[in-house]
Rosetta silent file (secondary structure, phi, psi, omega in degrees, C-alpha in Angstrom):
SEQUENCE: XXXXXXXXXXXXXXXXXXXXXXXXXXXXXXXXXXXXXXXXXXXXXXXXXXXXXXXXXXXXXXXXXXXXXXXXXXXXXXXXXXXXXXXXXXXXXXXXXXXXXXXXXXXXXXXXXXXXXXXXXXXXXXXXXXXXXXXXXXXXXXXXXXXXXXXXXXXXXXXXXXXXXXXXXXXXXXXXXXXXXXXXXXX
SCORE:     score description
SCORE:     0.000 S_00000001
   1 L     0.000  170.425 -177.762  -21.178   27.059   12.936 S_00000001
   2 L   -58.099  -41.859 -178.332  -24.474   26.645   11.161 S_00000001
   3 L   -86.181   -3.914 -177.944  -25.291   23.414   13.016 S_00000001
   4 L    80.233   12.696 -179.726  -24.002   24.748   16.318 S_00000001
   5 L   -64.370  130.848  178.084  -21.188   22.203   16.288 S_00000001
   6 L   -88.879  146.514  179.426  -18.549   23.031   18.872 S_00000001
   7 L   -66.145  151.064  177.424  -14.892   22.686   17.921 S_00000001
   8 L   -66.249  131.494  174.742  -13.036   19.627   19.185 S_00000001
   9 L   -65.849  135.484 -176.448  -11.152   20.282   22.383 S_00000001
  10 H   -58.756  -38.727 -179.672   -7.392   19.898   21.751 S_00000001
  11 H   -69.351  -40.995  177.643   -6.972   17.544   24.715 S_00000001
  12 H   -62.874  -42.563  178.869   -9.910   15.360   23.646 S_00000001
  13 H   -63.410  -45.019  179.556   -8.477   15.213   20.123 S_00000001
  14 H   -61.180  -40.563  177.807   -5.009   14.276   21.411 S_00000001
  15 H   -64.932  -41.760  178.983   -6.508   11.480   23.535 S_00000001
  16 H   -64.680  -40.672  178.455   -8.508   10.221   20.554 S_00000001
  17 H   -62.974  -42.542  178.186   -5.416   10.260   18.337 S_00000001
  18 H   -63.562  -41.067  179.583   -3.466    8.235   20.915 S_00000001
  19 H   -66.644  -41.580  178.611   -6.351    5.769   21.194 S_00000001
  20 H   -60.249  -39.255  176.636   -6.632    5.467   17.401 S_00000001
  21 H   -66.041  -44.377  179.278   -2.938    4.582   17.276 S_00000001
  22 H   -60.873  -39.871 -178.240   -3.308    2.006   20.069 S_00000001
  23 H   -84.740   -5.616 -177.066   -6.303    0.460   18.280 S_00000001
  24 L    55.713   42.897 -176.677   -4.611    0.740   14.864 S_00000001
  25 L   -88.766   85.549 -176.343   -7.774    2.447   13.634 S_00000001
  26 H   -64.273  -29.343 -179.142   -6.713    3.663   10.209 S_00000001
  27 H   -65.543  -31.735  173.991  -10.211    4.910    9.422 S_00000001
  28 H   -54.618  -44.537 -175.288   -9.905    7.484   12.216 S_00000001
  29 H   -71.400  -26.459  173.216   -6.929    8.925   10.353 S_00000001
  30 H   -62.193  -41.083  177.263   -8.857    9.144    7.050 S_00000001
  31 H   -70.287  -39.990 -174.513  -11.216   11.519    8.823 S_00000001
  32 H   -68.893  -41.424 -175.106   -8.436   13.346   10.658 S_00000001
  33 H  -102.877  -16.040 -177.031   -6.143   14.105    7.724 S_00000001
  34 H  -111.284  -24.069 -178.060   -8.460   14.095    4.708 S_00000001
  35 L    68.874   25.094 -178.940  -11.728   15.519    6.025 S_00000001
  36 L   -78.534  156.267  170.880  -13.654   12.955    4.006 S_00000001
  37 L   -68.305  150.224 -178.169  -17.233   11.915    4.698 S_00000001
  38 H   -57.169  -37.947  179.628  -17.409    8.564    6.477 S_00000001
  39 H   -69.718  -21.163  177.619  -19.040    6.960    3.433 S_00000001
  40 H   -70.774  -36.766 -178.699  -16.151    8.244    1.302 S_00000001
  41 H  -101.164  -28.850  178.402  -13.553    6.263    3.234 S_00000001
  42 H   -70.704  -21.040  178.711  -15.522    3.344    4.705 S_00000001
  43 L   -96.567   12.104  179.707  -16.519    2.395    1.164 S_00000001
  44 L   -66.066  144.853  171.631  -12.991    2.435   -0.274 S_00000001
  45 E   -98.085  162.638  178.182  -11.793   -0.519   -2.322 S_00000001
  46 H   -57.125  -38.838 -178.207   -8.230   -1.804   -2.194 S_00000001
  47 H   -71.927  -10.862 -178.574   -7.686   -0.405   -5.678 S_00000001
  48 H   -81.174  -16.357  179.316   -8.781    3.075   -4.534 S_00000001
  49 E  -103.405  117.966  179.189   -5.663    3.658   -2.436 S_00000001
  50 E  -116.465   98.909 -177.956   -2.540    4.279   -4.490 S_00000001
  51 L   -74.072  -20.634  175.776    0.456    4.638   -2.209 S_00000001
  52 L   -73.605  -48.537  179.861    2.834    5.084   -5.166 S_00000001
  53 L   -83.232  -11.315 -178.275    0.906    8.013   -6.640 S_00000001
  54 L    58.718   51.706  179.124   -0.195    9.101   -3.122 S_00000001
  55 E  -134.618  160.779  172.631   -3.851    9.377   -4.168 S_00000001
  56 E  -124.049  129.953  176.316   -7.276    8.161   -3.119 S_00000001
  57 E   -96.902  116.187  178.605   -9.899    7.398   -5.743 S_00000001
  58 E  -105.755  105.465 -170.553  -13.356    8.211   -4.417 S_00000001
  59 L  -135.991  152.939  173.323  -15.714    6.552   -6.860 S_00000001
  60 L   -82.543  144.750  178.711  -19.219    5.205   -7.190 S_00000001
  61 E  -163.635  172.024  170.664  -19.423    1.481   -7.909 S_00000001
  62 E  -128.844  133.551 -179.785  -21.352   -1.729   -7.419 S_00000001
  63 E  -138.352  111.849  178.632  -19.711   -4.817   -5.970 S_00000001
  64 L    48.859   44.736  178.357  -21.696   -8.025   -5.400 S_00000001
  65 L    85.030   -8.097  176.244  -24.882   -6.034   -4.856 S_00000001
  66 E   -87.680  118.558 -175.529  -23.247   -3.453   -2.626 S_00000001
  67 E  -103.237  129.560  177.420  -23.895   -0.085   -4.231 S_00000001
  68 E  -113.472  114.554  173.521  -21.695    2.874   -3.468 S_00000001
  69 L  -113.329  156.104 -179.509  -23.069    6.287   -4.271 S_00000001
  70 L  -112.526  143.212 -179.736  -21.455    9.563   -3.325 S_00000001
  71 L   -57.193  -38.476 -179.658  -23.249   12.547   -1.837 S_00000001
  72 L   -76.051  -19.293 -176.997  -21.656   14.788   -4.435 S_00000001
  73 L    74.880    4.172 -176.019  -22.572   12.365   -7.226 S_00000001
  74 L  -122.803  130.129  171.279  -19.099   12.907   -8.658 S_00000001
  75 L   -70.094  149.517  176.103  -16.095   10.595   -8.688 S_00000001
  76 E  -155.002  155.184  174.285  -12.855   12.320   -7.766 S_00000001
  77 E  -112.847  126.557  179.839   -9.202   11.608   -7.131 S_00000001
  78 E  -121.668  151.250  176.591   -7.694   13.403   -4.151 S_00000001
  79 E   -65.676  150.623  176.853   -4.134   13.475   -2.892 S_00000001
  80 L   -94.239  120.277  179.169   -3.316   11.270    0.064 S_00000001
  81 L   -58.597  138.184 -176.755   -1.978   13.314    2.989 S_00000001
  82 H   -59.775  -35.384  178.569    1.571   12.150    3.798 S_00000001
  83 H   -70.390  -35.818  175.357    0.697   11.558    7.464 S_00000001
  84 H   -67.065  -40.321  178.541   -2.283    9.435    6.463 S_00000001
  85 H   -57.708  -39.471  177.349   -0.069    7.482    4.054 S_00000001
  86 H   -63.425  -41.402  179.041    2.200    6.639    6.998 S_00000001
  87 H   -66.576  -39.339  178.374   -0.796    5.414    9.005 S_00000001
  88 H   -62.435  -46.525  179.296   -2.008    3.324    6.054 S_00000001
  89 H   -59.999  -38.257 -177.220    1.420    1.696    5.699 S_00000001
  90 H   -78.593  -45.577 -171.348    1.503    0.961    9.434 S_00000001
  91 H  -101.111  -12.503 -179.323   -2.109   -0.071   10.139 S_00000001
  92 L  -138.442   58.391 -172.808   -3.266   -1.364    6.748 S_00000001
  93 H   -60.689  -22.428  176.977   -0.140   -2.946    5.240 S_00000001
  94 H   -57.900  -26.991 -178.439   -2.209   -4.993    2.770 S_00000001
  95 H   -64.594  -18.261  178.214   -2.754   -1.721    0.890 S_00000001
  96 H   -68.100  -35.424 -173.735    0.889   -1.862   -0.181 S_00000001
  97 L  -116.116  -24.780 -173.737    0.327   -4.954   -2.330 S_00000001
  98 L   -86.305  134.746 -175.823   -3.382   -5.477   -2.708 S_00000001
  99 L  -143.815   33.185 -178.536   -5.058   -3.782   -5.654 S_00000001
 100 L   -91.322  175.410 -173.272   -8.346   -5.587   -6.271 S_00000001
 101 L   -87.990    3.630 -179.249  -11.830   -4.135   -6.646 S_00000001
 102 L   -80.467  147.577  178.672  -13.250   -5.497   -3.388 S_00000001
 103 E   -64.535  146.387  178.565  -14.148   -3.097   -0.569 S_00000001
 104 L   -70.218  -39.706 -177.348  -11.657   -2.889    2.278 S_00000001
 105 L  -124.183   69.255 -176.584  -14.434   -2.862    4.890 S_00000001
 106 H   -61.587  -23.706  179.587  -17.407   -4.708    3.318 S_00000001
 107 H   -70.273  -11.793  179.143  -18.979   -5.116    6.777 S_00000001
 108 H   -86.689    6.231  179.272  -19.548   -1.357    6.881 S_00000001
 109 E   -94.226  134.690  175.966  -22.194   -1.604    4.177 S_00000001
 110 E  -111.729  110.028 -174.663  -25.864   -1.487    5.145 S_00000001
 111 L   -67.234  -31.380 -179.061  -27.955   -3.050    2.380 S_00000001
 112 L   -59.847  -39.679 -178.563  -31.244   -1.645    3.701 S_00000001
 113 L  -106.151   -2.247 -175.954  -30.093    1.933    3.102 S_00000001
 114 L    52.105   48.441 -175.968  -27.410    1.218    0.465 S_00000001
 115 E  -132.986  154.190  177.906  -24.999    3.221    2.577 S_00000001
 116 E  -107.963  138.972  167.170  -21.490    2.881    3.923 S_00000001
 117 L    98.905   -3.285 -177.435  -20.321    3.740    7.409 S_00000001
 118 H   -62.611  -47.793  179.506  -23.420    3.733    9.642 S_00000001
 119 H   -65.339  -41.738  177.800  -22.096    0.970   11.925 S_00000001
 120 H   -58.473  -44.109 -178.111  -18.628    2.474   11.881 S_00000001
 121 H   -61.827  -40.918  177.868  -20.064    5.848   12.872 S_00000001
 122 H   -63.235  -47.052  179.378  -21.898    4.348   15.858 S_00000001
 123 H   -65.032  -36.010 -179.192  -18.767    2.561   17.090 S_00000001
 124 H   -58.952  -49.404 -177.571  -16.695    5.684   16.473 S_00000001
 125 H   -63.104  -41.756  177.318  -18.769    7.828   18.814 S_00000001
 126 H   -63.785  -39.564 -175.529  -18.680    5.165   21.537 S_00000001
 127 H   -73.224  -41.941 -170.929  -14.950    4.721   21.087 S_00000001
 128 H  -110.738  -12.820  177.964  -13.807    8.355   20.931 S_00000001
 129 L    85.384    5.743  174.749  -16.569   10.366   22.603 S_00000001
 130 L  -151.295  165.793 -176.204  -17.360   12.466   19.526 S_00000001
 131 L   -82.790  156.044  178.528  -18.688   11.785   16.050 S_00000001
 132 H   -61.300  -29.993  179.731  -16.689   10.939   12.951 S_00000001
 133 H   -68.402  -21.045  177.077  -18.150   14.043   11.315 S_00000001
 134 H   -65.024  -31.324  175.950  -16.387   16.138   13.969 S_00000001
 135 H   -69.330  -39.586  176.359  -13.067   15.209   12.338 S_00000001
 136 H   -60.813  -45.246  179.065  -14.421   16.360    8.993 S_00000001
 137 H   -62.266  -35.709  178.070  -15.520   19.629   10.618 S_00000001
 138 H   -61.552  -48.160 -179.143  -12.027   19.987   12.112 S_00000001
 139 H   -63.785  -46.581  179.995  -10.370   19.716    8.686 S_00000001
 140 H   -60.332  -44.594  179.473  -12.869   22.079    7.042 S_00000001
 141 H   -61.867  -44.747  179.452  -12.424   24.603    9.866 S_00000001
 142 H   -61.512  -39.042  179.384   -8.621   24.435    9.652 S_00000001
 143 H   -66.287  -43.075  179.770   -8.783   25.005    5.909 S_00000001
 144 H   -66.585  -37.420  177.566  -11.097   27.988    6.291 S_00000001
 145 H   -62.859  -29.247  179.680   -8.897   29.429    9.064 S_00000001
 146 L   -89.807    8.518  179.912   -5.948   29.298    6.657 S_00000001
 147 L    58.593   35.312  176.856   -8.005   31.152    4.037 S_00000001
 148 L   -74.912  134.039 -177.229   -7.818   28.204    1.669 S_00000001
 149 L   -53.081  139.480  175.848  -10.012   28.750   -1.352 S_00000001
 150 H   -57.857  -24.571  178.419  -13.434   27.101   -1.227 S_00000001
 151 H   -64.536  -43.122  177.635  -12.500   25.515   -4.548 S_00000001
 152 H   -67.489  -40.609  177.697   -9.716   23.515   -2.867 S_00000001
 153 H   -56.458  -46.745  179.344  -12.027   22.740    0.047 S_00000001
 154 H   -63.824  -42.292 -177.569  -14.580   21.280   -2.354 S_00000001
 155 H   -66.362  -41.237 -176.898  -11.960   19.286   -4.233 S_00000001
 156 H   -76.232  -49.174 -171.616  -10.376   17.771   -1.110 S_00000001
 157 H  -103.092  -14.063 -173.625  -13.405   17.134    1.091 S_00000001
 158 L    77.662   10.080 -174.737  -16.315   17.271   -1.341 S_00000001
 159 L   -91.546  127.174  175.945  -17.670   20.024    0.922 S_00000001
 160 L   -97.309  141.081  175.897  -19.479   22.952   -0.624 S_00000001
 161 L   -97.834  128.358 -178.736  -19.494   26.305    1.107 S_00000001
 162 L   -48.179  134.450  174.821  -22.882   28.047    0.960 S_00000001
 163 L    82.227    1.449 -176.177  -23.037   30.683   -1.727 S_00000001
 164 L  -107.013   -1.988 -175.759  -19.866   29.659   -3.546 S_00000001
 165 H   -55.090  -48.354 -178.562  -21.209   27.301   -6.215 S_00000001
 166 H   -69.956  -32.822  177.946  -21.294   29.958   -8.939 S_00000001
 167 H   -66.977  -45.335 -177.839  -17.934   31.386   -7.828 S_00000001
 168 H   -61.848  -37.203 -179.242  -16.293   27.942   -7.857 S_00000001
 169 H   -61.608  -22.345  179.801  -17.571   27.236  -11.366 S_00000001
 170 L   -84.453   -9.505 -178.335  -15.475   30.178  -12.597 S_00000001
 171 L   -80.553  151.384  169.532  -12.174   28.780  -11.275 S_00000001
 172 L   -81.348  131.398 -176.760   -9.714   26.822  -13.335 S_00000001
 173 L   -61.037  130.965  179.899   -9.483   23.396  -11.767 S_00000001
 174 L   -70.829  156.468  175.848   -6.261   23.049   -9.765 S_00000001
 175 L   -73.965  164.124  177.563   -3.780   20.332  -10.587 S_00000001
 176 H   -59.785  -37.684  179.738   -3.436   17.350   -8.289 S_00000001
 177 H   -68.265  -37.344  175.866   -0.092   18.730   -7.111 S_00000001
 178 H   -64.050  -41.239  177.845   -1.632   22.100   -6.251 S_00000001
 179 H   -65.807  -41.271  178.287   -4.323   20.325   -4.245 S_00000001
 180 H   -59.277  -44.398  179.395   -1.651   18.176   -2.575 S_00000001
 181 H   -58.427  -41.566  178.835    0.295   21.288   -1.546 S_00000001
 182 H   -68.432  -44.710 -179.577   -2.828   22.719    0.101 S_00000001
 183 H   -59.219  -39.639 -177.769   -3.702   19.415    1.797 S_00000001
 184 L   -68.469  -13.337  175.746   -0.209   19.137    3.271 S_00000001
 185 L   -68.757  -21.146 -179.496   -0.739   22.488    5.035 S_00000001
 186 L   -78.938  134.711  178.053   -3.061   20.632    7.403 S_00000001
 187 L  -117.209    0.000    0.000   -1.416   19.163   10.467 S_00000001
Protein backbone atom coordinates (compact mmCIF):
# COMPACT_ATOMS: atom_id res chain seq x y z
CA UNK A 1 0.00 0.00 0.00
CA UNK A 2 0.95 3.63 -0.27
CA UNK A 3 1.86 3.87 3.43
CA UNK A 4 3.57 0.49 3.43
CA UNK A 5 0.92 -0.89 5.76
CA UNK A 6 1.08 -4.66 5.96
CA UNK A 7 -2.17 -6.63 5.90
CA UNK A 8 -3.44 -8.01 9.20
CA UNK A 9 -2.40 -11.58 9.79
CA UNK A 10 -5.51 -13.82 9.89
CA UNK A 11 -4.45 -15.41 13.18
CA UNK A 12 -3.76 -12.03 14.82
CA UNK A 13 -7.16 -10.80 13.62
CA UNK A 14 -8.93 -13.90 14.95
CA UNK A 15 -7.25 -13.45 18.35
CA UNK A 16 -8.23 -9.78 18.41
CA UNK A 17 -11.83 -10.63 17.52
CA UNK A 18 -11.99 -13.17 20.36
CA UNK A 19 -10.51 -10.62 22.76
CA UNK A 20 -12.96 -7.92 21.61
CA UNK A 21 -15.82 -10.31 22.37
CA UNK A 22 -14.40 -11.16 25.81
CA UNK A 23 -13.98 -7.44 26.58
CA UNK A 24 -17.36 -6.57 25.03
CA UNK A 25 -15.55 -3.92 23.00
CA UNK A 26 -18.24 -2.83 20.57
CA UNK A 27 -16.03 -0.10 19.14
CA UNK A 28 -13.64 -2.75 17.81
CA UNK A 29 -16.54 -4.10 15.76
CA UNK A 30 -17.38 -0.65 14.32
CA UNK A 31 -13.91 -0.67 12.80
CA UNK A 32 -14.07 -4.33 11.78
CA UNK A 33 -17.41 -4.32 9.96
CA UNK A 34 -17.85 -0.71 8.85
CA UNK A 35 -14.33 0.46 8.04
CA UNK A 36 -15.08 3.80 9.66
CA UNK A 37 -12.45 6.23 10.91
CA UNK A 38 -12.06 6.08 14.68
CA UNK A 39 -13.44 9.62 15.03
CA UNK A 40 -16.49 8.54 13.02
CA UNK A 41 -17.52 5.93 15.57
CA UNK A 42 -15.99 7.17 18.84
CA UNK A 43 -17.96 10.39 18.39
CA UNK A 44 -21.33 8.73 17.79
CA UNK A 45 -24.35 9.91 19.75
CA UNK A 46 -27.07 7.57 20.97
CA UNK A 47 -29.39 9.03 18.36
CA UNK A 48 -26.91 8.21 15.58
CA UNK A 49 -27.47 4.46 15.81
CA UNK A 50 -30.82 3.34 14.45
CA UNK A 51 -31.24 -0.39 14.96
CA UNK A 52 -34.74 -0.35 13.42
CA UNK A 53 -33.60 1.24 10.16
CA UNK A 54 -30.17 -0.47 10.48
CA UNK A 55 -28.29 2.79 9.85
CA UNK A 56 -25.58 4.92 11.39
CA UNK A 57 -25.76 8.69 11.12
CA UNK A 58 -22.27 10.16 10.88
CA UNK A 59 -22.76 13.85 11.51
CA UNK A 60 -20.95 16.96 12.65
CA UNK A 61 -22.32 18.51 15.83
CA UNK A 62 -21.56 20.43 19.00
CA UNK A 63 -22.57 19.10 22.40
CA UNK A 64 -21.71 21.00 25.59
CA UNK A 65 -18.61 22.46 23.97
CA UNK A 66 -17.52 19.19 22.41
CA UNK A 67 -17.22 19.83 18.69
CA UNK A 68 -17.39 16.99 16.23
CA UNK A 69 -16.04 17.63 12.77
CA UNK A 70 -15.61 15.02 10.08
CA UNK A 71 -12.55 14.61 7.89
CA UNK A 72 -14.77 14.54 4.83
CA UNK A 73 -16.69 17.60 6.02
CA UNK A 74 -19.88 15.84 4.96
CA UNK A 75 -22.60 14.26 7.08
CA UNK A 76 -23.73 10.88 5.81
CA UNK A 77 -26.00 8.00 6.70
CA UNK A 78 -24.53 4.54 6.15
CA UNK A 79 -26.11 1.13 6.54
CA UNK A 80 -25.29 -0.78 9.69
CA UNK A 81 -23.67 -4.14 8.89
CA UNK A 82 -25.88 -6.94 10.26
CA UNK A 83 -22.98 -8.49 12.19
CA UNK A 84 -22.20 -5.14 13.79
CA UNK A 85 -25.88 -4.72 14.69
CA UNK A 86 -25.69 -8.03 16.56
CA UNK A 87 -22.62 -6.81 18.47
CA UNK A 88 -24.36 -3.52 19.30
CA UNK A 89 -27.40 -5.37 20.66
CA UNK A 90 -25.15 -7.62 22.75
CA UNK A 91 -22.48 -5.18 23.98
CA UNK A 92 -24.33 -1.85 23.91
CA UNK A 93 -27.93 -2.76 24.79
CA UNK A 94 -28.74 0.84 25.77
CA UNK A 95 -28.72 1.60 22.03
CA UNK A 96 -31.98 -0.34 21.74
CA UNK A 97 -33.90 2.23 23.80
CA UNK A 98 -31.75 5.30 24.16
CA UNK A 99 -32.12 7.96 21.49
CA UNK A 100 -30.78 11.21 22.94
CA UNK A 101 -28.24 13.62 21.47
CA UNK A 102 -25.45 12.92 23.97
CA UNK A 103 -22.27 11.17 22.81
CA UNK A 104 -22.01 7.49 23.68
CA UNK A 105 -18.34 7.84 24.65
CA UNK A 106 -17.87 11.48 25.78
CA UNK A 107 -14.58 10.53 27.47
CA UNK A 108 -13.07 9.91 24.03
CA UNK A 109 -13.15 13.62 23.26
CA UNK A 110 -9.95 15.65 23.53
CA UNK A 111 -10.81 19.33 23.95
CA UNK A 112 -7.27 20.53 23.16
CA UNK A 113 -7.47 19.16 19.61
CA UNK A 114 -11.29 19.06 19.27
CA UNK A 115 -10.96 15.45 18.20
CA UNK A 116 -12.56 12.13 19.00
CA UNK A 117 -10.77 8.84 19.51
CA UNK A 118 -7.15 9.68 20.38
CA UNK A 119 -7.29 7.97 23.79
CA UNK A 120 -9.28 5.09 22.36
CA UNK A 121 -6.69 4.64 19.62
CA UNK A 122 -3.84 4.46 22.14
CA UNK A 123 -5.65 1.85 24.25
CA UNK A 124 -6.62 -0.06 21.11
CA UNK A 125 -3.03 -0.59 20.02
CA UNK A 126 -2.00 -1.71 23.51
CA UNK A 127 -4.98 -4.02 23.73
CA UNK A 128 -4.86 -5.68 20.30
CA UNK A 129 -1.28 -5.25 19.08
CA UNK A 130 -2.23 -3.25 15.98
CA UNK A 131 -3.85 0.10 15.31
CA UNK A 132 -7.54 0.83 14.92
CA UNK A 133 -6.78 2.15 11.43
CA UNK A 134 -5.62 -1.36 10.48
CA UNK A 135 -9.25 -2.50 10.71
CA UNK A 136 -10.25 0.32 8.39
CA UNK A 137 -7.50 -0.75 5.98
CA UNK A 138 -8.79 -4.33 6.20
CA UNK A 139 -12.31 -3.29 5.15
CA UNK A 140 -11.05 -1.03 2.35
CA UNK A 141 -8.75 -3.79 1.08
CA UNK A 142 -11.55 -6.38 1.13
CA UNK A 143 -13.80 -4.03 -0.80
CA UNK A 144 -11.13 -3.34 -3.41
CA UNK A 145 -10.37 -7.08 -3.71
CA UNK A 146 -14.05 -7.66 -4.51
CA UNK A 147 -13.89 -4.97 -7.21
CA UNK A 148 -16.43 -2.84 -5.37
CA UNK A 149 -16.80 0.54 -7.00
CA UNK A 150 -14.83 3.37 -5.41
CA UNK A 151 -18.15 5.21 -5.20
CA UNK A 152 -19.48 2.62 -2.73
CA UNK A 153 -16.15 2.65 -0.90
CA UNK A 154 -16.42 6.40 -0.44
CA UNK A 155 -20.03 6.20 0.69
CA UNK A 156 -19.44 3.45 3.26
CA UNK A 157 -16.05 4.41 4.69
CA UNK A 158 -15.66 8.04 3.67
CA UNK A 159 -12.44 6.89 1.97
CA UNK A 160 -11.43 8.44 -1.31
CA UNK A 161 -9.32 6.50 -3.77
CA UNK A 162 -6.62 8.61 -5.42
CA UNK A 163 -7.59 9.76 -8.87
CA UNK A 164 -11.27 8.87 -8.62
CA UNK A 165 -12.80 12.15 -7.44
CA UNK A 166 -13.84 13.27 -10.92
CA UNK A 167 -15.00 9.75 -11.85
CA UNK A 168 -17.10 9.46 -8.68
CA UNK A 169 -18.78 12.80 -9.34
CA UNK A 170 -20.23 11.31 -12.53
CA UNK A 171 -21.99 8.42 -10.76
CA UNK A 172 -25.61 8.44 -9.73
CA UNK A 173 -25.66 8.15 -5.97
CA UNK A 174 -26.62 4.62 -4.91
CA UNK A 175 -29.63 4.03 -2.71
CA UNK A 176 -29.14 3.07 0.91
CA UNK A 177 -30.26 -0.46 0.06
CA UNK A 178 -27.69 -0.75 -2.73
CA UNK A 179 -24.99 0.39 -0.32
CA UNK A 180 -26.29 -2.07 2.29
CA UNK A 181 -26.07 -4.94 -0.21
CA UNK A 182 -22.42 -4.08 -0.90
CA UNK A 183 -21.60 -3.68 2.80
CA UNK A 184 -23.08 -7.09 3.59
CA UNK A 185 -20.60 -8.68 1.16
CA UNK A 186 -17.93 -8.03 3.78
CA UNK A 187 -17.40 -10.80 6.29
